[in-house]
Amino acid sequence: MPFRHDDLFPAIASFATLRDAAMKAIRGKRGKPGAAGFMANLEKELLRLERQLFEATWRPGRYVEIPITDPKPRLVSAAPFRDRVVHHAVCAVVAPIFERGFIEDSYANRKGYGTHRAIARFEQYRDRTRHVLRADIYRYFPAIDHAILKLGYRRRIACTATLRVLDAIVDGSNPQEPVNLYFPGDDLFTPYERRRGLPIGNLTSQFFANLYLDPLDHYVKEVLRAPYVRYVDDFALFADDPAVLAGWRERIETFLVGRRLRLHPVKTFIAATTQTARFLGFDLLPDGGRRLPEEAVRRFRNRLRGLRDRWRAGTVEAEEIQQRIGAWIAHAEHAQTWRLRHALFEGGWFDPFEPAASEPDGPPVARVLRGGSWNNNPDNARAANRNRNATTNRNNNNGFRPASTPSIAGVGTFTDVPSVHEGIHGPS
């Protein structure tokens, strides 16, 4: 029986913890009305929140639901800002208790881990084996069973007041898309009687998602003894023999019945490691290269335009723009980033902080001076380009782009991004 921690609540509900939690929750959110109002009366709001927690009168507020369709249909739920402060305070105290028991190859929502370490581990296993079992949980967040989740954190927490807050967060989840799956022992009404689903968007939901699949992690590593990588509900097992992977798949399916989960019937498959694999936002090539999917570049360009329009309308702050652009560029730099450079330069790079054209008194804006375009890939920018066209063919879709260097505070100039002429094949 694992050691159960008691007397955690004073650390969670203390003024100092709540203040630190508010500073974390406000990052990138200063322009939001709820967050701005809370921070404008910070001390008063924190004292009120502290009193409600100690008096057991705190209750989660209503979520704002935001349906999104790109890259896939999902329901993102935004909790009130004061609830997010509580989420950060709870995770600051509770998460380290469970962190010590998580396996090394679980990479989501953990300090010092993340997508890029998960990708590197995937490539390491891929290079040693011949086949991979790619697996995904069917509608994971909507399918998380509340009763099973509560038993999970009660294995390590005995503090009654802390359990009350954790239960309130779980019970306060807004309804998610229905996942009416039946398991052995269920009757006709069982799927409708059990509460399920966690809101995508909560810090606590990310922590609970790791905790809920932690038993699977230990089963795969300690019982199956398989090379294994997991990021939220996306995971992979590696072996030379595909029959071994097929056997592991059956045993995992049986294990997941106890968590009331199912493998995704389409996204779970066995493939040769010599094939290109899409994992955590990158196309991983067998030769060790990485590419950004075209749709990821398209989404980034659309977000840039949206950020520019919101900046002109005064509905977003520079801090959020810097954070989003800087994070995306840092992510893209882990791949062969010609597509990123193409997205930044095609059509003339616009500075998100550029004033609208109707503002004649605005400062001059440094822009890329367009001198033609690429036909389809960086090779076509070479002076000795051979495109196998007839000698009579004349087109104007090759050229060079002399560029000035717009700068975004906190991100740097885009001369920091390697020359667009280098392309995915190196300098040409």
JSON list of N, CA, C and O in Angstrom, two decimals, residues 376-426:
[
{"chain": "A", "resi": 376, "resn": "ASN", "atom": "N", "xyz": [7.92, 25.23, -56.19]},
{"chain": "A", "resi": 376, "resn": "ASN", "atom": "CA", "xyz": [7.36, 24.26, -55.26]},
{"chain": "A", "resi": 376, "resn": "ASN", "atom": "C", "xyz": [8.33, 23.83, -54.16]},
{"chain": "A", "resi": 376, "resn": "ASN", "atom": "O", "xyz": [7.91, 23.33, -53.15]},
{"chain": "A", "resi": 377, "resn": "ASN", "atom": "N", "xyz": [9.62, 24.01, -54.33]},
{"chain": "A", "resi": 377, "resn": "ASN", "atom": "CA", "xyz": [10.54, 23.63, -53.26]},
{"chain": "A", "resi": 377, "resn": "ASN", "atom": "C", "xyz": [11.82, 24.46, -53.37]},
{"chain": "A", "resi": 377, "resn": "ASN", "atom": "O", "xyz": [12.05, 25.14, -54.38]},
{"chain": "A", "resi": 378, "resn": "PRO", "atom": "N", "xyz": [12.68, 24.42, -52.36]},
{"chain": "A", "resi": 378, "resn": "PRO", "atom": "CA", "xyz": [13.85, 25.30, -52.34]},
{"chain": "A", "resi": 378, "resn": "PRO", "atom": "C", "xyz": [14.82, 25.10, -53.49]},
{"chain": "A", "resi": 378, "resn": "PRO", "atom": "O", "xyz": [15.55, 26.01, -53.87]},
{"chain": "A", "resi": 379, "resn": "ASP", "atom": "N", "xyz": [14.85, 23.88, -54.07]},
{"chain": "A", "resi": 379, "resn": "ASP", "atom": "CA", "xyz": [15.78, 23.64, -55.17]},
{"chain": "A", "resi": 379, "resn": "ASP", "atom": "C", "xyz": [15.54, 24.63, -56.32]},
{"chain": "A", "resi": 379, "resn": "ASP", "atom": "O", "xyz": [16.46, 24.97, -57.06]},
{"chain": "A", "resi": 380, "resn": "ASN", "atom": "N", "xyz": [14.31, 25.07, -56.47]},
{"chain": "A", "resi": 380, "resn": "ASN", "atom": "CA", "xyz": [13.99, 25.96, -57.58]},
{"chain": "A", "resi": 380, "resn": "ASN", "atom": "C", "xyz": [14.54, 27.37, -57.39]},
{"chain": "A", "resi": 380, "resn": "ASN", "atom": "O", "xyz": [14.40, 28.21, -58.27]},
{"chain": "A", "resi": 381, "resn": "ALA", "atom": "N", "xyz": [15.09, 27.66, -56.22]},
{"chain": "A", "resi": 381, "resn": "ALA", "atom": "CA", "xyz": [15.71, 28.95, -56.01]},
{"chain": "A", "resi": 381, "resn": "ALA", "atom": "C", "xyz": [17.17, 28.96, -56.46]},
{"chain": "A", "resi": 381, "resn": "ALA", "atom": "O", "xyz": [17.83, 29.99, -56.41]},
{"chain": "A", "resi": 382, "resn": "ARG", "atom": "N", "xyz": [17.69, 27.83, -56.85]},
{"chain": "A", "resi": 382, "resn": "ARG", "atom": "CA", "xyz": [19.09, 27.73, -57.26]},
{"chain": "A", "resi": 382, "resn": "ARG", "atom": "C", "xyz": [19.30, 28.41, -58.60]},
{"chain": "A", "resi": 382, "resn": "ARG", "atom": "O", "xyz": [18.45, 28.35, -59.50]},
{"chain": "A", "resi": 383, "resn": "ALA", "atom": "N", "xyz": [20.46, 29.04, -58.75]},
{"chain": "A", "resi": 383, "resn": "ALA", "atom": "CA", "xyz": [20.77, 29.73, -60.01]},
{"chain": "A", "resi": 383, "resn": "ALA", "atom": "C", "xyz": [20.83, 28.73, -61.16]},
{"chain": "A", "resi": 383, "resn": "ALA", "atom": "O", "xyz": [20.52, 29.06, -62.30]},
{"chain": "A", "resi": 384, "resn": "ALA", "atom": "N", "xyz": [21.25, 27.50, -60.88]},
{"chain": "A", "resi": 384, "resn": "ALA", "atom": "CA", "xyz": [21.37, 26.48, -61.93]},
{"chain": "A", "resi": 384, "resn": "ALA", "atom": "C", "xyz": [20.19, 25.51, -61.85]},
{"chain": "A", "resi": 384, "resn": "ALA", "atom": "O", "xyz": [20.34, 24.31, -62.02]},
{"chain": "A", "resi": 385, "resn": "ASN", "atom": "N", "xyz": [19.02, 26.05, -61.58]},
{"chain": "A", "resi": 385, "resn": "ASN", "atom": "CA", "xyz": [17.84, 25.21, -61.44]},
{"chain": "A", "resi": 385, "resn": "ASN", "atom": "C", "xyz": [17.54, 24.45, -62.74]},
{"chain": "A", "resi": 385, "resn": "ASN", "atom": "O", "xyz": [17.52, 25.02, -63.82]},
{"chain": "A", "resi": 386, "resn": "ARG", "atom": "N", "xyz": [17.30, 23.14, -62.59]},
{"chain": "A", "resi": 386, "resn": "ARG", "atom": "CA", "xyz": [16.90, 22.31, -63.72]},
{"chain": "A", "resi": 386, "resn": "ARG", "atom": "C", "xyz": [15.51, 21.77, -63.43]},
{"chain": "A", "resi": 386, "resn": "ARG", "atom": "O", "xyz": [15.35, 20.94, -62.54]},
{"chain": "A", "resi": 387, "resn": "ASN", "atom": "N", "xyz": [14.56, 22.23, -64.13]},
{"chain": "A", "resi": 387, "resn": "ASN", "atom": "CA", "xyz": [13.18, 21.83, -63.86]},
{"chain": "A", "resi": 387, "resn": "ASN", "atom": "C", "xyz": [12.61, 20.95, -64.97]},
{"chain": "A", "resi": 387, "resn": "ASN", "atom": "O", "xyz": [11.42, 20.70, -65.03]},
{"chain": "A", "resi": 388, "resn": "ARG", "atom": "N", "xyz": [13.49, 20.51, -65.91]},
{"chain": "A", "resi": 388, "resn": "ARG", "atom": "CA", "xyz": [13.10, 19.63, -67.01]},
{"chain": "A", "resi": 388, "resn": "ARG", "atom": "C", "xyz": [12.00, 20.25, -67.88]},
{"chain": "A", "resi": 388, "resn": "ARG", "atom": "O", "xyz": [11.12, 19.56, -68.39]},
{"chain": "A", "resi": 389, "resn": "ASN", "atom": "N", "xyz": [12.02, 21.55, -68.01]},
{"chain": "A", "resi": 389, "resn": "ASN", "atom": "CA", "xyz": [11.08, 22.24, -68.90]},
{"chain": "A", "resi": 389, "resn": "ASN", "atom": "C", "xyz": [11.69, 22.36, -70.29]},
{"chain": "A", "resi": 389, "resn": "ASN", "atom": "O", "xyz": [12.92, 22.34, -70.46]},
{"chain": "A", "resi": 390, "resn": "ALA", "atom": "N", "xyz": [10.85, 22.51, -71.26]},
{"chain": "A", "resi": 390, "resn": "ALA", "atom": "CA", "xyz": [11.34, 22.75, -72.62]},
{"chain": "A", "resi": 390, "resn": "ALA", "atom": "C", "xyz": [12.04, 24.10, -72.67]},
{"chain": "A", "resi": 390, "resn": "ALA", "atom": "O", "xyz": [11.72, 25.01, -71.89]},
{"chain": "A", "resi": 391, "resn": "THR", "atom": "N", "xyz": [12.99, 24.23, -73.58]},
{"chain": "A", "resi": 391, "resn": "THR", "atom": "CA", "xyz": [13.76, 25.47, -73.66]},
{"chain": "A", "resi": 391, "resn": "THR", "atom": "C", "xyz": [12.89, 26.66, -74.03]},
{"chain": "A", "resi": 391, "resn": "THR", "atom": "O", "xyz": [13.25, 27.82, -73.79]},
{"chain": "A", "resi": 392, "resn": "THR", "atom": "N", "xyz": [11.75, 26.38, -74.63]},
{"chain": "A", "resi": 392, "resn": "THR", "atom": "CA", "xyz": [10.85, 27.49, -75.01]},
{"chain": "A", "resi": 392, "resn": "THR", "atom": "C", "xyz": [9.95, 27.93, -73.86]},
{"chain": "A", "resi": 392, "resn": "THR", "atom": "O", "xyz": [9.25, 28.93, -73.96]},
{"chain": "A", "resi": 393, "resn": "ASN", "atom": "N", "xyz": [9.98, 27.15, -72.78]},
{"chain": "A", "resi": 393, "resn": "ASN", "atom": "CA", "xyz": [9.11, 27.48, -71.65]},
{"chain": "A", "resi": 393, "resn": "ASN", "atom": "C", "xyz": [9.68, 28.67, -70.90]},
{"chain": "A", "resi": 393, "resn": "ASN", "atom": "O", "xyz": [10.84, 28.69, -70.51]},
{"chain": "A", "resi": 394, "resn": "ARG", "atom": "N", "xyz": [8.87, 29.71, -70.71]},
{"chain": "A", "resi": 394, "resn": "ARG", "atom": "CA", "xyz": [9.28, 30.88, -69.95]},
{"chain": "A", "resi": 394, "resn": "ARG", "atom": "C", "xyz": [8.28, 31.09, -68.81]},
{"chain": "A", "resi": 394, "resn": "ARG", "atom": "O", "xyz": [7.08, 31.20, -69.05]},
{"chain": "A", "resi": 395, "resn": "ASN", "atom": "N", "xyz": [8.79, 31.08, -67.61]},
{"chain": "A", "resi": 395, "resn": "ASN", "atom": "CA", "xyz": [7.88, 31.37, -66.49]},
{"chain": "A", "resi": 395, "resn": "ASN", "atom": "C", "xyz": [8.59, 32.34, -65.54]},
{"chain": "A", "resi": 395, "resn": "ASN", "atom": "O", "xyz": [9.80, 32.56, -65.62]},
{"chain": "A", "resi": 396, "resn": "ASN", "atom": "N", "xyz": [7.82, 32.92, -64.67]},
{"chain": "A", "resi": 396, "resn": "ASN", "atom": "CA", "xyz": [8.37, 33.93, -63.77]},
{"chain": "A", "resi": 396, "resn": "ASN", "atom": "C", "xyz": [8.17, 33.54, -62.31]},
{"chain": "A", "resi": 396, "resn": "ASN", "atom": "O", "xyz": [7.98, 34.38, -61.45]},
{"chain": "A", "resi": 397, "resn": "ASN", "atom": "N", "xyz": [8.17, 32.24, -62.05]},
{"chain": "A", "resi": 397, "resn": "ASN", "atom": "CA", "xyz": [7.90, 31.83, -60.68]},
{"chain": "A", "resi": 397, "resn": "ASN", "atom": "C", "xyz": [9.16, 31.45, -59.91]},
{"chain": "A", "resi": 397, "resn": "ASN", "atom": "O", "xyz": [9.08, 30.81, -58.88]},
{"chain": "A", "resi": 398, "resn": "ASN", "atom": "N", "xyz": [10.33, 31.80, -60.43]},
{"chain": "A", "resi": 398, "resn": "ASN", "atom": "CA", "xyz": [11.56, 31.65, -59.67]},
{"chain": "A", "resi": 398, "resn": "ASN", "atom": "C", "xyz": [12.13, 33.03, -59.39]},
{"chain": "A", "resi": 398, "resn": "ASN", "atom": "O", "xyz": [12.04, 33.92, -60.23]},
{"chain": "A", "resi": 399, "resn": "GLY", "atom": "N", "xyz": [12.70, 33.20, -58.24]},
{"chain": "A", "resi": 399, "resn": "GLY", "atom": "CA", "xyz": [13.27, 34.50, -57.94]},
{"chain": "A", "resi": 399, "resn": "GLY", "atom": "C", "xyz": [13.90, 34.53, -56.57]},
{"chain": "A", "resi": 399, "resn": "GLY", "atom": "O", "xyz": [13.91, 33.55, -55.85]},
{"chain": "A", "resi": 400, "resn": "PHE", "atom": "N", "xyz": [14.41, 35.70, -56.21]},
{"chain": "A", "resi": 400, "resn": "PHE", "atom": "CA", "xyz": [15.03, 35.87, -54.92]},
{"chain": "A", "resi": 400, "resn": "PHE", "atom": "C", "xyz": [14.31, 36.98, -54.17]},
{"chain": "A", "resi": 400, "resn": "PHE", "atom": "O", "xyz": [13.66, 37.83, -54.76]},
{"chain": "A", "resi": 401, "resn": "ARG", "atom": "N", "xyz": [14.44, 36.96, -52.85]},
{"chain": "A", "resi": 401, "resn": "ARG", "atom": "CA", "xyz": [13.68, 37.90, -52.04]},
{"chain": "A", "resi": 401, "resn": "ARG", "atom": "C", "xyz": [14.61, 38.64, -51.09]},
{"chain": "A", "resi": 401, "resn": "ARG", "atom": "O", "xyz": [14.88, 38.18, -49.99]},
{"chain": "A", "resi": 402, "resn": "PRO", "atom": "N", "xyz": [15.14, 39.78, -51.49]},
{"chain": "A", "resi": 402, "resn": "PRO", "atom": "CA", "xyz": [15.92, 40.57, -50.55]},
{"chain": "A", "resi": 402, "resn": "PRO", "atom": "C", "xyz": [14.99, 41.04, -49.43]},
{"chain": "A", "resi": 402, "resn": "PRO", "atom": "O", "xyz": [13.88, 41.47, -49.68]},
{"chain": "A", "resi": 403, "resn": "ALA", "atom": "N", "xyz": [15.43, 40.91, -48.19]},
{"chain": "A", "resi": 403, "resn": "ALA", "atom": "CA", "xyz": [14.52, 41.16, -47.07]},
{"chain": "A", "resi": 403, "resn": "ALA", "atom": "C", "xyz": [15.14, 42.10, -46.06]},
{"chain": "A", "resi": 403, "resn": "ALA", "atom": "O", "xyz": [16.33, 42.03, -45.78]},
{"chain": "A", "resi": 404, "resn": "SER", "atom": "N", "xyz": [14.33, 42.99, -45.54]},
{"chain": "A", "resi": 404, "resn": "SER", "atom": "CA", "xyz": [14.72, 43.74, -44.36]},
{"chain": "A", "resi": 404, "resn": "SER", "atom": "C", "xyz": [14.37, 42.89, -43.14]},
{"chain": "A", "resi": 404, "resn": "SER", "atom": "O", "xyz": [13.84, 41.80, -43.27]},
{"chain": "A", "resi": 405, "resn": "THR", "atom": "N", "xyz": [14.65, 43.36, -41.95]},
{"chain": "A", "resi": 405, "resn": "THR", "atom": "CA", "xyz": [14.57, 42.49, -40.79]},
{"chain": "A", "resi": 405, "resn": "THR", "atom": "C", "xyz": [13.60, 43.04, -39.76]},
{"chain": "A", "resi": 405, "resn": "THR", "atom": "O", "xyz": [14.00, 43.76, -38.84]},
{"chain": "A", "resi": 406, "resn": "PRO", "atom": "N", "xyz": [12.29, 42.73, -39.91]},
{"chain": "A", "resi": 406, "resn": "PRO", "atom": "CA", "xyz": [11.34, 43.15, -38.88]},
{"chain": "A", "resi": 406, "resn": "PRO", "atom": "C", "xyz": [11.68, 42.49, -37.55]},
{"chain": "A", "resi": 406, "resn": "PRO", "atom": "O", "xyz": [12.12, 41.35, -37.53]},
{"chain": "A", "resi": 407, "resn": "SER", "atom": "N", "xyz": [11.49, 43.18, -36.48]},
{"chain": "A", "resi": 407, "resn": "SER", "atom": "CA", "xyz": [11.83, 42.66, -35.16]},
{"chain": "A", "resi": 407, "resn": "SER", "atom": "C", "xyz": [10.60, 42.66, -34.28]},
{"chain": "A", "resi": 407, "resn": "SER", "atom": "O", "xyz": [9.82, 43.59, -34.29]},
{"chain": "A", "resi": 408, "resn": "ILE", "atom": "N", "xyz": [10.43, 41.59, -33.56]},
{"chain": "A", "resi": 408, "resn": "ILE", "atom": "CA", "xyz": [9.36, 41.49, -32.58]},
{"chain": "A", "resi": 408, "resn": "ILE", "atom": "C", "xyz": [10.01, 41.40, -31.21]},
{"chain": "A", "resi": 408, "resn": "ILE", "atom": "O", "xyz": [10.79, 40.48, -30.97]},
{"chain": "A", "resi": 409, "resn": "ALA", "atom": "N", "xyz": [9.70, 42.32, -30.33]},
{"chain": "A", "resi": 409, "resn": "ALA", "atom": "CA", "xyz": [10.34, 42.35, -29.02]},
{"chain": "A", "resi": 409, "resn": "ALA", "atom": "C", "xyz": [10.12, 41.03, -28.32]},
{"chain": "A", "resi": 409, "resn": "ALA", "atom": "O", "xyz": [9.03, 40.52, -28.24]},
{"chain": "A", "resi": 410, "resn": "GLY", "atom": "N", "xyz": [11.20, 40.48, -27.79]},
{"chain": "A", "resi": 410, "resn": "GLY", "atom": "CA", "xyz": [11.10, 39.22, -27.08]},
{"chain": "A", "resi": 410, "resn": "GLY", "atom": "C", "xyz": [11.27, 38.01, -27.97]},
{"chain": "A", "resi": 410, "resn": "GLY", "atom": "O", "xyz": [11.43, 36.91, -27.50]},
{"chain": "A", "resi": 411, "resn": "VAL", "atom": "N", "xyz": [11.20, 38.18, -29.29]},
{"chain": "A", "resi": 411, "resn": "VAL", "atom": "CA", "xyz": [11.36, 37.06, -30.21]},
{"chain": "A", "resi": 411, "resn": "VAL", "atom": "C", "xyz": [12.66, 37.20, -31.00]},
{"chain": "A", "resi": 411, "resn": "VAL", "atom": "O", "xyz": [13.35, 36.26, -31.28]},
{"chain": "A", "resi": 412, "resn": "GLY", "atom": "N", "xyz": [13.05, 38.42, -31.34]},
{"chain": "A", "resi": 412, "resn": "GLY", "atom": "CA", "xyz": [14.26, 38.64, -32.11]},
{"chain": "A", "resi": 412, "resn": "GLY", "atom": "C", "xyz": [13.92, 38.94, -33.55]},
{"chain": "A", "resi": 412, "resn": "GLY", "atom": "O", "xyz": [12.77, 38.92, -33.96]},
{"chain": "A", "resi": 413, "resn": "THR", "atom": "N", "xyz": [14.92, 39.23, -34.34]},
{"chain": "A", "resi": 413, "resn": "THR", "atom": "CA", "xyz": [14.66, 39.48, -35.75]},
{"chain": "A", "resi": 413, "resn": "THR", "atom": "C", "xyz": [14.62, 38.17, -36.49]},
{"chain": "A", "resi": 413, "resn": "THR", "atom": "O", "xyz": [15.15, 37.16, -36.05]},
{"chain": "A", "resi": 414, "resn": "PHE", "atom": "N", "xyz": [13.97, 38.20, -37.66]},
{"chain": "A", "resi": 414, "resn": "PHE", "atom": "CA", "xyz": [13.85, 36.98, -38.41]},
{"chain": "A", "resi": 414, "resn": "PHE", "atom": "C", "xyz": [15.08, 36.70, -39.24]},
{"chain": "A", "resi": 414, "resn": "PHE", "atom": "O", "xyz": [15.10, 35.76, -40.00]},
{"chain": "A", "resi": 415, "resn": "THR", "atom": "N", "xyz": [16.14, 37.51, -39.08]},
{"chain": "A", "resi": 415, "resn": "THR", "atom": "CA", "xyz": [17.43, 37.09, -39.61]},
{"chain": "A", "resi": 415, "resn": "THR", "atom": "C", "xyz": [18.00, 35.98, -38.74]},
{"chain": "A", "resi": 415, "resn": "THR", "atom": "O", "xyz": [18.94, 35.31, -39.13]},
{"chain": "A", "resi": 416, "resn": "ASP", "atom": "N", "xyz": [17.43, 35.78, -37.53]},
{"chain": "A", "resi": 416, "resn": "ASP", "atom": "CA", "xyz": [17.84, 34.67, -36.70]},
{"chain": "A", "resi": 416, "resn": "ASP", "atom": "C", "xyz": [17.41, 33.33, -37.32]},
{"chain": "A", "resi": 416, "resn": "ASP", "atom": "O", "xyz": [17.98, 32.30, -37.03]},
{"chain": "A", "resi": 417, "resn": "VAL", "atom": "N", "xyz": [16.34, 33.35, -38.16]},
{"chain": "A", "resi": 417, "resn": "VAL", "atom": "CA", "xyz": [15.92, 32.16, -38.86]},
{"chain": "A", "resi": 417, "resn": "VAL", "atom": "C", "xyz": [16.84, 31.98, -40.06]},
{"chain": "A", "resi": 417, "resn": "VAL", "atom": "O", "xyz": [17.08, 32.93, -40.80]},
{"chain": "A", "resi": 418, "resn": "PRO", "atom": "N", "xyz": [17.41, 30.76, -40.28]},
{"chain": "A", "resi": 418, "resn": "PRO", "atom": "CA", "xyz": [18.35, 30.58, -41.39]},
{"chain": "A", "resi": 418, "resn": "PRO", "atom": "C", "xyz": [17.76, 31.03, -42.71]},
{"chain": "A", "resi": 418, "resn": "PRO", "atom": "O", "xyz": [16.55, 31.05, -42.89]},
{"chain": "A", "resi": 419, "resn": "SER", "atom": "N", "xyz": [18.62, 31.34, -43.64]},
{"chain": "A", "resi": 419, "resn": "SER", "atom": "CA", "xyz": [18.19, 31.86, -44.94]},
{"chain": "A", "resi": 419, "resn": "SER", "atom": "C", "xyz": [17.20, 30.94, -45.61]},
{"chain": "A", "resi": 419, "resn": "SER", "atom": "O", "xyz": [17.33, 29.73, -45.57]},
{"chain": "A", "resi": 420, "resn": "VAL", "atom": "N", "xyz": [16.21, 31.55, -46.25]},
{"chain": "A", "resi": 420, "resn": "VAL", "atom": "CA", "xyz": [15.23, 30.74, -46.97]},
{"chain": "A", "resi": 420, "resn": "VAL", "atom": "C", "xyz": [15.86, 29.98, -48.10]},
{"chain": "A", "resi": 420, "resn": "VAL", "atom": "O", "xyz": [15.29, 29.01, -48.59]},
{"chain": "A", "resi": 421, "resn": "HIS", "atom": "N", "xyz": [17.04, 30.38, -48.54]},
{"chain": "A", "resi": 421, "resn": "HIS", "atom": "CA", "xyz": [17.68, 29.70, -49.66]},
{"chain": "A", "resi": 421, "resn": "HIS", "atom": "C", "xyz": [18.26, 28.36, -49.24]},
{"chain": "A", "resi": 421, "resn": "HIS", "atom": "O", "xyz": [18.60, 27.53, -50.07]},
{"chain": "A", "resi": 422, "resn": "GLU", "atom": "N", "xyz": [18.40, 28.14, -47.90]},
{"chain": "A", "resi": 422, "resn": "GLU", "atom": "CA", "xyz": [19.03, 26.89, -47.47]},
{"chain": "A", "resi": 422, "resn": "GLU", "atom": "C", "xyz": [18.11, 25.71, -47.73]},
{"chain": "A", "resi": 422, "resn": "GLU", "atom": "O", "xyz": [18.56, 24.65, -48.13]},
{"chain": "A", "resi": 423, "resn": "GLY", "atom": "N", "xyz": [16.82, 25.87, -47.46]},
{"chain": "A", "resi": 423, "resn": "GLY", "atom": "CA", "xyz": [15.85, 24.83, -47.76]},
{"chain": "A", "resi": 423, "resn": "GLY", "atom": "C", "xyz": [16.08, 23.58, -46.93]},
{"chain": "A", "resi": 423, "resn": "GLY", "atom": "O", "xyz": [16.89, 23.54, -46.01]},
{"chain": "A", "resi": 424, "resn": "ILE", "atom": "N", "xyz": [15.36, 22.53, -47.26]},
{"chain": "A", "resi": 424, "resn": "ILE", "atom": "CA", "xyz": [15.45, 21.30, -46.50]},
{"chain": "A", "resi": 424, "resn": "ILE", "atom": "C", "xyz": [16.64, 20.45, -46.91]},
{"chain": "A", "resi": 424, "resn": "ILE", "atom": "O", "xyz": [16.92, 19.45, -46.28]},
{"chain": "A", "resi": 425, "resn": "HIS", "atom": "N", "xyz": [17.31, 20.83, -47.96]},
{"chain": "A", "resi": 425, "resn": "HIS", "atom": "CA", "xyz": [18.44, 20.05, -48.42]},
{"chain": "A", "resi": 425, "resn": "HIS", "atom": "C", "xyz": [19.77, 20.71, -48.08]},
{"chain": "A", "resi": 425, "resn": "HIS", "atom": "O", "xyz": [20.81, 20.34, -48.59]},
{"chain": "A", "resi": 426, "resn": "GLY", "atom": "N", "xyz": [19.75, 21.74, -47.23]},
{"chain": "A", "resi": 426, "resn": "GLY", "atom": "CA", "xyz": [20.98, 22.44, -46.90]},
{"chain": "A", "resi": 426, "resn": "GLY", "atom": "C", "xyz": [21.24, 23.57, -47.84]},
{"chain": "A", "resi": 426, "resn": "GLY", "atom": "O", "xyz": [20.49, 23.81, -48.78]}
]
